[in-house]
Short mmCIF file of C-alpha atoms in Angstrom, two decimals:
data_model
loop_
_atom_site.label_atom_id
_atom_site.label_comp_id
_atom_site.label_asym_id
_atom_site.label_seq_id
_atom_site.Cartn_x
_atom_site.Cartn_y
_atom_site.Cartn_z
CA MET T 1 -0.16 -0.27 -0.10
CA ALA T 2 1.49 3.08 -0.89
CA VAL T 3 1.68 6.33 1.22
CA VAL T 4 -0.79 8.97 -0.10
CA GLY T 5 -1.77 12.86 0.70
CA SER T 6 0.50 14.92 2.97
CA ALA T 7 -1.92 18.43 3.05
CA GLY T 8 -0.94 20.52 6.17
CA LEU T 9 2.84 19.25 5.98
CA THR T 10 4.66 21.08 9.46
CA THR T 11 6.06 23.82 7.17
CA ASP T 12 5.72 27.29 5.89
CA ASP T 13 6.38 28.56 2.21
CA GLN T 14 9.56 29.29 2.22
CA THR T 15 9.67 32.39 0.12
CA ASN T 16 12.16 35.04 1.37
CA ALA T 17 12.00 33.08 4.81
CA ALA T 18 15.18 35.13 5.97
CA GLU T 19 14.05 38.36 5.65
CA ARG T 20 10.18 37.33 7.04
CA ARG T 21 12.39 36.22 10.28
CA ALA T 22 14.20 39.06 10.52
CA GLY T 23 11.07 41.31 10.22
CA GLY T 24 9.79 39.22 13.46
CA GLU T 25 7.48 36.52 11.46
CA PHE T 26 7.94 32.87 12.76
CA VAL T 27 8.73 30.66 9.59
CA ARG T 28 8.78 26.80 10.33
CA GLY T 29 11.60 25.11 8.30
CA VAL T 30 11.28 21.94 6.19
CA SER T 31 11.73 18.46 7.06
CA SER T 32 14.69 16.86 5.06
CA ALA T 33 14.40 13.48 6.13
CA ARG T 34 11.62 12.28 3.50
CA SER T 35 11.43 8.25 3.16
CA PHE T 36 8.79 5.79 3.62
CA ILE T 37 7.99 2.44 4.98
CA GLY T 38 6.68 0.82 2.34
CA SER T 39 9.59 0.99 -0.23
CA GLU T 40 12.11 -1.07 -1.26
CA GLU T 41 14.72 0.22 1.48
CA PHE T 42 11.93 0.20 4.49
CA PRO T 43 9.32 -2.19 4.03
CA ALA T 44 7.01 -2.32 6.62
CA GLU T 45 7.53 -4.98 9.23
CA SER T 46 6.35 -5.15 12.87
CA GLY T 47 9.44 -4.43 15.49
CA ARG T 48 11.60 -2.70 13.00
CA TYR T 49 11.02 0.58 13.60
CA HIS T 50 11.37 2.90 16.25
CA LEU T 51 10.08 6.91 17.08
CA TYR T 52 12.01 9.53 18.46
CA ILE T 53 9.83 12.39 20.09
CA ALA T 54 9.41 14.90 23.54
CA PHE T 55 6.00 15.00 24.77
CA ASN T 56 5.94 19.00 24.97
CA CYS T 57 6.04 19.24 21.05
CA PRO T 58 2.50 18.82 20.02
CA TRP T 59 4.26 17.43 16.47
CA CYS T 60 5.53 14.78 18.38
CA HIS T 61 2.48 14.07 20.28
CA ARG T 62 0.71 13.80 17.64
CA VAL T 63 2.31 11.43 16.11
CA ALA T 64 2.20 9.37 19.70
CA LEU T 65 -1.51 10.06 19.59
CA VAL T 66 -1.69 7.86 16.69
CA ARG T 67 0.17 5.37 17.75
CA ALA T 68 -1.25 4.97 21.00
CA VAL T 69 -5.37 5.03 19.57
CA LEU T 70 -4.15 2.44 16.83
CA GLY T 71 -2.56 0.23 19.77
CA LEU T 72 0.72 0.69 17.62
CA GLU T 73 3.15 0.06 20.88
CA ASP T 74 4.48 -3.39 20.27
CA ALA T 75 5.12 -2.75 16.43
CA ILE T 76 6.90 0.70 16.77
CA SER T 77 8.94 1.22 19.73
CA MET T 78 9.42 4.73 21.59
CA ASP T 79 11.88 6.83 23.67
CA VAL T 80 11.11 10.14 24.99
CA CYS T 81 13.57 13.12 25.24
CA PHE T 82 13.77 15.66 28.13
CA PRO T 83 11.37 18.72 27.45
CA GLY T 84 13.60 21.34 27.81
CA ARG T 85 16.19 22.08 25.22
CA THR T 86 20.08 22.75 26.38
CA THR T 87 20.95 25.89 27.17
CA SER T 88 24.51 27.64 26.39
CA ALA T 89 25.95 25.95 29.31
CA ASP T 90 25.90 22.44 27.75
CA GLU T 91 29.16 20.97 26.59
CA ARG T 92 27.16 20.42 23.00
CA GLY T 93 25.70 24.01 23.07
CA GLU T 94 22.43 25.34 23.17
CA ASN T 95 18.82 24.06 21.38
CA LEU T 96 19.43 20.41 21.42
CA TRP T 97 17.23 18.06 22.10
CA ARG T 98 18.53 15.02 24.62
CA PHE T 99 17.60 12.22 26.32
CA ALA T 100 17.71 12.63 30.11
CA PRO T 101 15.97 9.97 32.18
CA GLU T 102 17.48 11.06 35.39
CA GLY T 103 16.18 14.33 34.90
CA ALA T 104 17.69 17.72 34.28
CA THR T 105 18.65 21.60 35.35
CA GLY T 106 14.79 23.49 34.17
CA GLN T 107 14.65 26.96 33.52
CA ASN T 108 13.92 27.64 37.04
CA GLY T 109 16.73 26.82 38.34
CA ARG T 110 15.61 23.14 40.02
CA HIS T 111 16.12 19.75 39.11
CA VAL T 112 13.09 18.41 37.10
CA THR T 113 12.67 14.71 36.44
CA PHE T 114 9.51 13.23 34.24
CA PRO T 115 8.89 9.29 34.19
CA GLU T 116 7.89 9.45 30.87
CA CYS T 117 11.43 10.51 29.66
CA THR T 118 13.98 7.87 28.57
CA ALA T 119 17.12 6.85 27.09
CA ASP T 120 18.10 6.34 23.63
CA THR T 121 17.51 2.49 24.11
CA VAL T 122 18.24 1.54 20.52
CA GLY T 123 21.64 3.47 20.01
CA GLY T 124 22.95 4.75 23.42
CA LYS T 125 23.12 8.05 22.26
CA LYS T 126 22.78 11.03 24.30
CA TYR T 127 21.88 14.10 22.09
CA ILE T 128 18.93 13.84 18.86
CA VAL T 129 21.91 15.73 16.40
CA ASP T 130 23.88 12.28 16.68
CA ILE T 131 21.24 9.97 15.49
CA TYR T 132 21.13 12.28 12.67
CA ALA T 133 24.65 12.38 12.19
CA GLU T 134 24.59 8.60 12.15
CA SER T 135 22.59 8.91 8.81
CA GLY T 136 24.70 11.87 7.46
CA LEU T 137 21.91 14.30 8.22
CA GLU T 138 22.57 17.63 9.84
CA GLN T 139 19.05 18.30 11.28
CA LYS T 140 17.92 18.47 15.23
CA SER T 141 14.47 18.16 15.20
CA ILE T 142 12.15 15.43 16.31
CA PRO T 143 9.69 13.54 15.81
CA ILE T 144 12.35 11.01 14.01
CA LEU T 145 10.83 7.92 12.99
CA TYR T 146 14.07 5.34 12.91
CA ASP T 147 14.90 1.86 11.36
CA LYS T 148 16.80 0.05 13.88
CA LYS T 149 17.77 -2.75 11.55
CA SER T 150 19.48 -0.17 8.75
CA ARG T 151 20.28 2.33 11.44
CA LYS T 152 19.18 5.09 9.62
CA VAL T 153 16.41 7.99 10.25
CA VAL T 154 13.49 7.20 7.80
CA ASN T 155 11.84 10.44 7.65
CA ASN T 156 10.94 13.41 10.39
CA GLU T 157 7.55 15.05 9.23
CA SER T 158 5.20 13.94 11.25
CA ALA T 159 2.36 14.29 8.96
CA GLU T 160 3.90 11.72 7.01
CA ILE T 161 4.72 9.51 9.90
CA MET T 162 1.05 9.44 11.07
CA ARG T 163 0.14 8.89 7.45
CA MET T 164 2.66 5.73 7.51
CA PHE T 165 1.17 4.56 10.70
CA GLU T 166 -2.34 4.69 9.44
CA THR T 167 -1.79 2.90 6.35
CA VAL T 168 1.29 0.57 5.73
CA MET T 169 1.55 -0.35 9.29
CA LEU T 170 -1.92 -0.56 10.22
CA PRO T 171 -2.49 -4.64 9.46
CA TYR T 172 0.25 -4.30 12.62
CA ALA T 173 -2.31 -2.48 14.82
CA LYS T 174 -4.18 -3.89 18.00
CA ARG T 175 -7.18 -1.67 16.99
CA PRO T 176 -7.03 -1.08 13.29
CA VAL T 177 -9.47 2.52 13.33
CA GLU T 178 -9.65 3.49 9.79
CA LEU T 179 -8.21 7.14 10.26
CA TYR T 180 -7.70 7.89 6.30
CA PRO T 181 -10.69 5.85 5.31
CA ALA T 182 -10.50 5.88 1.40
CA SER T 183 -14.44 7.68 1.35
CA LEU T 184 -13.30 10.52 3.32
CA GLN T 185 -9.51 11.34 1.92
CA GLU T 186 -10.54 13.99 -0.03
CA GLU T 187 -12.34 15.72 3.06
CA VAL T 188 -9.33 14.52 5.45
CA GLU T 189 -6.92 16.19 3.32
CA GLU T 190 -8.80 19.53 2.76
CA ALA T 191 -9.68 19.84 7.12
CA ASN T 192 -6.14 19.21 7.39
CA THR T 193 -5.03 22.04 5.35
CA TRP T 194 -6.86 24.62 7.34
CA LEU T 195 -6.21 23.22 10.62
CA TYR T 196 -2.70 23.05 10.00
CA THR T 197 -2.56 26.83 8.67
CA ASP T 198 -5.16 28.62 11.34
CA ILE T 199 -4.63 26.33 14.44
CA ASN T 200 -1.96 23.82 14.38
CA ASN T 201 0.73 26.32 13.17
CA GLY T 202 -1.35 29.64 13.71
CA ALA T 203 -0.81 29.13 17.77
CA TYR T 204 3.17 29.18 16.81
CA LYS T 205 2.50 32.47 14.45
CA ALA T 206 0.83 33.82 17.19
CA GLY T 207 3.02 32.72 20.19
CA PHE T 208 6.71 33.42 18.29
CA SER T 209 6.61 36.00 16.09
CA SER T 210 7.51 39.51 17.35
CA ASN T 211 5.95 41.29 14.83
CA GLN T 212 2.47 42.88 16.06
CA ASP T 213 0.94 43.01 12.52
CA VAL T 214 1.90 39.03 12.22
CA TYR T 215 0.52 38.29 15.77
CA GLU T 216 -2.72 39.90 15.03
CA THR T 217 -3.11 38.62 11.96
CA ALA T 218 -2.30 34.69 13.24
CA PHE T 219 -4.60 35.61 16.85
CA ALA T 220 -7.74 36.14 13.96
CA ALA T 221 -7.51 33.40 12.20
CA TYR T 222 -6.94 31.15 15.03
CA PHE T 223 -10.17 32.24 16.57
CA ALA T 224 -11.81 32.27 13.48
CA ALA T 225 -10.82 28.88 12.65
CA LEU T 226 -12.35 27.73 16.02
CA ASP T 227 -15.37 29.26 15.26
CA ARG T 228 -15.23 27.13 12.25
CA LEU T 229 -14.69 23.96 14.09
CA ASN T 230 -17.21 24.80 16.16
CA GLY T 231 -19.95 25.04 13.50
CA LEU T 232 -18.76 21.96 11.82
CA LEU T 233 -19.14 20.09 14.96
CA GLU T 234 -22.56 21.12 15.51
CA GLY T 235 -24.84 17.31 15.45
CA LYS T 236 -21.52 15.73 14.45
CA GLU T 237 -19.45 13.17 16.76
CA PHE T 238 -15.97 13.99 15.14
CA ILE T 239 -14.86 16.82 12.59
CA LEU T 240 -15.88 14.54 9.28
CA GLY T 241 -18.81 12.89 10.68
CA ASP T 242 -19.44 10.36 13.44
CA ALA T 243 -16.00 8.35 13.09
CA VAL T 244 -12.63 9.81 14.61
CA THR T 245 -10.01 10.64 10.89
CA GLU T 246 -7.04 11.94 11.29
CA SER T 247 -8.04 15.50 11.21
CA ASP T 248 -9.63 15.13 14.77
CA LEU T 249 -5.93 14.11 15.86
CA ARG T 250 -3.87 16.91 14.42
CA ALA T 251 -6.82 19.24 15.78
CA PHE T 252 -6.53 17.80 19.39
CA THR T 253 -3.12 18.21 20.21
CA THR T 254 -2.96 21.69 19.66
CA LEU T 255 -6.23 22.56 21.79
CA TRP T 256 -5.68 20.26 24.38
CA ARG T 257 -2.99 22.84 24.82
CA HIS T 258 -5.08 25.71 24.59
CA ASP T 259 -6.77 26.57 28.26
CA PRO T 260 -3.49 25.41 29.73
CA VAL T 261 -0.47 26.58 27.92
CA TYR T 262 -1.57 28.70 24.78
CA HIS T 263 -4.20 30.75 26.18
CA ASN T 264 -1.20 32.35 28.02
CA ARG T 265 1.87 31.52 26.45
CA MET T 266 1.04 31.80 22.85
CA LYS T 267 -1.12 35.13 24.18
CA LEU T 268 -4.46 33.61 22.12
CA ASN T 269 -6.53 34.76 25.06
CA GLN T 270 -9.80 35.87 23.34
CA ALA T 271 -11.53 32.57 24.97
CA PHE T 272 -10.85 29.37 26.56
CA LEU T 273 -12.04 26.01 24.77
CA PHE T 274 -15.22 25.63 27.67
CA GLU T 275 -16.78 29.00 25.62
CA TYR T 276 -16.94 26.72 22.15
CA ALA T 277 -19.78 24.35 22.97
CA GLN T 278 -19.52 22.05 20.19
CA VAL T 279 -15.54 21.74 20.82
CA TRP T 280 -15.92 21.09 24.40
CA LYS T 281 -18.01 18.19 24.17
CA TRP T 282 -15.93 17.45 20.98
CA MET T 283 -12.62 17.10 23.62
CA GLY T 284 -14.64 14.55 25.91
CA ARG T 285 -15.15 11.98 23.07
CA MET T 286 -11.75 12.31 21.92
CA MET T 287 -10.54 12.03 26.20
CA ALA T 288 -12.91 8.74 25.70
CA LEU T 289 -10.95 7.23 22.59
CA PRO T 290 -9.31 3.91 23.71
CA GLY T 291 -5.58 4.16 24.15
CA ILE T 292 -5.56 7.75 24.50
CA GLU T 293 -4.84 7.67 28.08
CA SER T 294 -1.40 6.45 27.99
CA VAL T 295 -0.28 9.53 25.94
CA VAL T 296 -3.13 12.34 27.44
CA HIS T 297 -2.99 12.97 31.10
CA GLU T 298 -1.61 15.60 33.46
CA GLY T 299 1.78 14.08 33.83
CA ILE T 300 2.22 14.70 29.80
CA LEU T 301 0.79 18.51 30.44
CA ALA T 302 3.77 19.01 32.67
CA HIS T 303 6.29 18.33 29.80
CA ALA T 304 4.24 21.12 27.61
CA LYS T 305 4.33 23.99 30.36
CA GLN T 306 8.22 22.99 31.00
CA GLY T 307 9.21 23.00 27.36
CA TYR T 308 6.91 25.98 26.47
CA PHE T 309 7.09 28.27 29.51
CA GLY T 310 11.06 27.26 29.71
CA ARG T 311 11.37 29.21 27.01
CA THR T 312 9.69 32.94 27.75
CA GLY T 313 13.15 33.59 29.61
CA ASN T 314 11.86 34.56 33.36
CA GLY T 315 12.59 31.51 34.77
CA THR T 316 9.40 30.26 35.74
CA ILE T 317 7.08 27.43 35.18
CA PRO T 318 3.28 28.03 36.00
CA ILE T 319 1.70 25.58 38.56
CA GLY T 320 -1.54 25.90 37.01
CA PRO T 321 -4.44 24.78 35.67
CA LYS T 322 -4.36 21.11 35.28
CA GLY T 323 -5.80 21.30 31.80
CA TYR T 324 -8.71 19.50 30.05
CA PRO T 325 -11.13 18.34 32.11
CA GLN T 326 -10.04 19.08 35.54
CA CYS T 327 -9.64 22.91 34.90
CA TYR T 328 -12.73 23.96 34.22
CA GLY T 329 -14.92 20.89 35.68
CA LYS T 330 -17.24 18.56 34.36
CA ALA T 331 -20.04 20.75 34.72
CA ARG T 332 -19.28 22.91 31.42
CA PRO T 333 -21.34 22.29 28.21
#
């Protein structure tokens, strides 16, 4: 089975990217490792492939979410990085993802540990850049889909990794839910496009741009997209009907972060999710998906807070709120 479709790739238009960044706009780069499971070099096999992620990163989180919902844990192993990247005090330099199962010093100066964090159980590396270097690549981003047999990086584009799990790896799933059904592929691609532009990456445009005009444009687009989503969910269980699809999982990892993280950190403070009645109900249905509880809980939210608020420069990590559904209680509409 071929891997098809890729709407909503985690990249921006690269036209005049350097100038736009200099002007304060957040411009996401391009993932460079773009091979696929199902090719001659990387055949579909259970137990052959491995994920490297960090739970604070929503692009990593959505890949882990698909793995959990489909029940692919036995087929695809996974290691988890520390949620805070290195500082200039690190021997290898700053802004690097690394493995620290024993914990590390957080931005608040305290030693912090996360039970979900692991060592590199495949190659014993400490830094993600060294996993790339082994494959002859000069990259440092995650997630990474890695081939344990050939010891090569296969892919580092989260949208494509999700799609591989949903298609060529689906025969190995314990819960083979059709997240990319043939009858809805066109609709999934269309939804993925605006969800990525206005919500997934839109949150970053608002939060990480230093240009007021860029921020205000992203802010308006984000909440217009939330209004659109709220309307789409009227009378439906999920975004495209009564069955969950890839588009729901893509939207979820951003919106799960909205109230406890993005409302403050990304300055997306026009409204909370509970003010969108249909989105709030949809969140409840998403939280009830079998398998999701292993990668969506208060401990994972702690990764997100450490990762995002650790980059604000003021050296503090907020204590609350707890996140959906505890942050506002179950009595909301």
